[in-house]
Amino acid sequence: MSPLESSSVLEAAETSSLAAVTGIVLIGALTVRGIWNLFHHKGMLSGAKGKIL
């Protein structure tokens, strides 16, 4: 394997790991936001119920 080939393999590995990390962060942020919205809406619903009753 020539030095050029090994450096391009390293670059590809770096790029793919960066993409993986970015994906994980995005999914994590969306999940947290989804859970937060769920709890937020539940809180609003119970608050509205309390006002109606």
PDB file of C-alpha atoms in Angstrom:
ATOM      1  CA  MET A   1       0.000   0.000   0.000  1.00  0.00           C
ATOM      2  CA  SER A   2       1.422   3.374  -0.958  1.00  0.00           C
ATOM      3  CA  PRO A   3       1.420   6.310   1.475  1.00  0.00           C
ATOM      4  CA  LEU A   4      -1.061   8.082  -0.800  1.00  0.00           C
ATOM      5  CA  GLU A   5      -3.536   5.202  -0.554  1.00  0.00           C
ATOM      6  CA  SER A   6      -3.289   4.954   3.228  1.00  0.00           C
ATOM      7  CA  SER A   7      -3.858   8.707   3.623  1.00  0.00           C
ATOM      8  CA  SER A   8      -6.977   8.588   1.449  1.00  0.00           C
ATOM      9  CA  VAL A   9      -8.252   5.613   3.498  1.00  0.00           C
ATOM     10  CA  LEU A  10      -7.649   7.632   6.671  1.00  0.00           C
ATOM     11  CA  GLU A  11      -9.475  10.601   5.166  1.00  0.00           C
ATOM     12  CA  ALA A  12     -12.431   8.402   4.217  1.00  0.00           C
ATOM     13  CA  ALA A  13     -12.539   6.948   7.737  1.00  0.00           C
ATOM     14  CA  GLU A  14     -12.417  10.444   9.241  1.00  0.00           C
ATOM     15  CA  THR A  15     -15.209  11.660   6.964  1.00  0.00           C
ATOM     16  CA  SER A  16     -17.449   8.677   7.709  1.00  0.00           C
ATOM     17  CA  SER A  17     -16.883   8.930  11.474  1.00  0.00           C
ATOM     18  CA  LEU A  18     -17.663  12.646  11.297  1.00  0.00           C
ATOM     19  CA  ALA A  19     -20.874  11.871   9.400  1.00  0.00           C
ATOM     20  CA  ALA A  20     -21.768   9.194  11.974  1.00  0.00           C
ATOM     21  CA  VAL A  21     -21.189  11.573  14.889  1.00  0.00           C
ATOM     22  CA  THR A  22     -23.235  14.283  13.162  1.00  0.00           C
ATOM     23  CA  GLY A  23     -26.054  11.787  12.569  1.00  0.00           C
ATOM     24  CA  ILE A  24     -26.003  10.614  16.194  1.00  0.00           C
ATOM     25  CA  VAL A  25     -26.068  14.204  17.464  1.00  0.00           C
ATOM     26  CA  LEU A  26     -28.965  15.109  15.139  1.00  0.00           C
ATOM     27  CA  ILE A  27     -30.985  12.016  16.101  1.00  0.00           C
ATOM     28  CA  GLY A  28     -30.262  12.642  19.769  1.00  0.00           C
ATOM     29  CA  ALA A  29     -31.364  16.269  19.523  1.00  0.00           C
ATOM     30  CA  LEU A  30     -34.569  15.295  17.705  1.00  0.00           C
ATOM     31  CA  THR A  31     -35.324  12.574  20.254  1.00  0.00           C
ATOM     32  CA  VAL A  32     -34.776  14.927  23.191  1.00  0.00           C
ATOM     33  CA  ARG A  33     -36.944  17.537  21.498  1.00  0.00           C
ATOM     34  CA  GLY A  34     -39.681  14.990  20.805  1.00  0.00           C
ATOM     35  CA  ILE A  35     -39.686  13.814  24.427  1.00  0.00           C
ATOM     36  CA  TRP A  36     -39.650  17.432  25.654  1.00  0.00           C
ATOM     37  CA  ASN A  37     -42.612  18.312  23.389  1.00  0.00           C
ATOM     38  CA  LEU A  38     -44.496  15.229  24.590  1.00  0.00           C
ATOM     39  CA  PHE A  39     -44.067  16.178  28.254  1.00  0.00           C
ATOM     40  CA  HIS A  40     -44.779  19.820  27.488  1.00  0.00           C
ATOM     41  CA  HIS A  41     -48.066  18.958  25.736  1.00  0.00           C
ATOM     42  CA  LYS A  42     -49.036  16.556  28.522  1.00  0.00           C
ATOM     43  CA  GLY A  43     -48.420  19.318  31.047  1.00  0.00           C
ATOM     44  CA  MET A  44     -50.494  21.753  28.983  1.00  0.00           C
ATOM     45  CA  LEU A  45     -53.307  19.189  28.662  1.00  0.00           C
ATOM     46  CA  SER A  46     -53.460  18.481  32.391  1.00  0.00           C
ATOM     47  CA  GLY A  47     -53.294  22.240  33.046  1.00  0.00           C
ATOM     48  CA  ALA A  48     -56.200  22.826  30.647  1.00  0.00           C
ATOM     49  CA  LYS A  49     -58.174  20.020  32.308  1.00  0.00           C
ATOM     50  CA  GLY A  50     -57.578  21.652  35.669  1.00  0.00           C
ATOM     51  CA  LYS A  51     -58.895  24.975  34.340  1.00  0.00           C
ATOM     52  CA  ILE A  52     -62.000  23.356  32.778  1.00  0.00           C
ATOM     53  CA  LEU A  53     -62.765  21.336  35.930  1.00  0.00           C
TER      54      LEU A  53
END
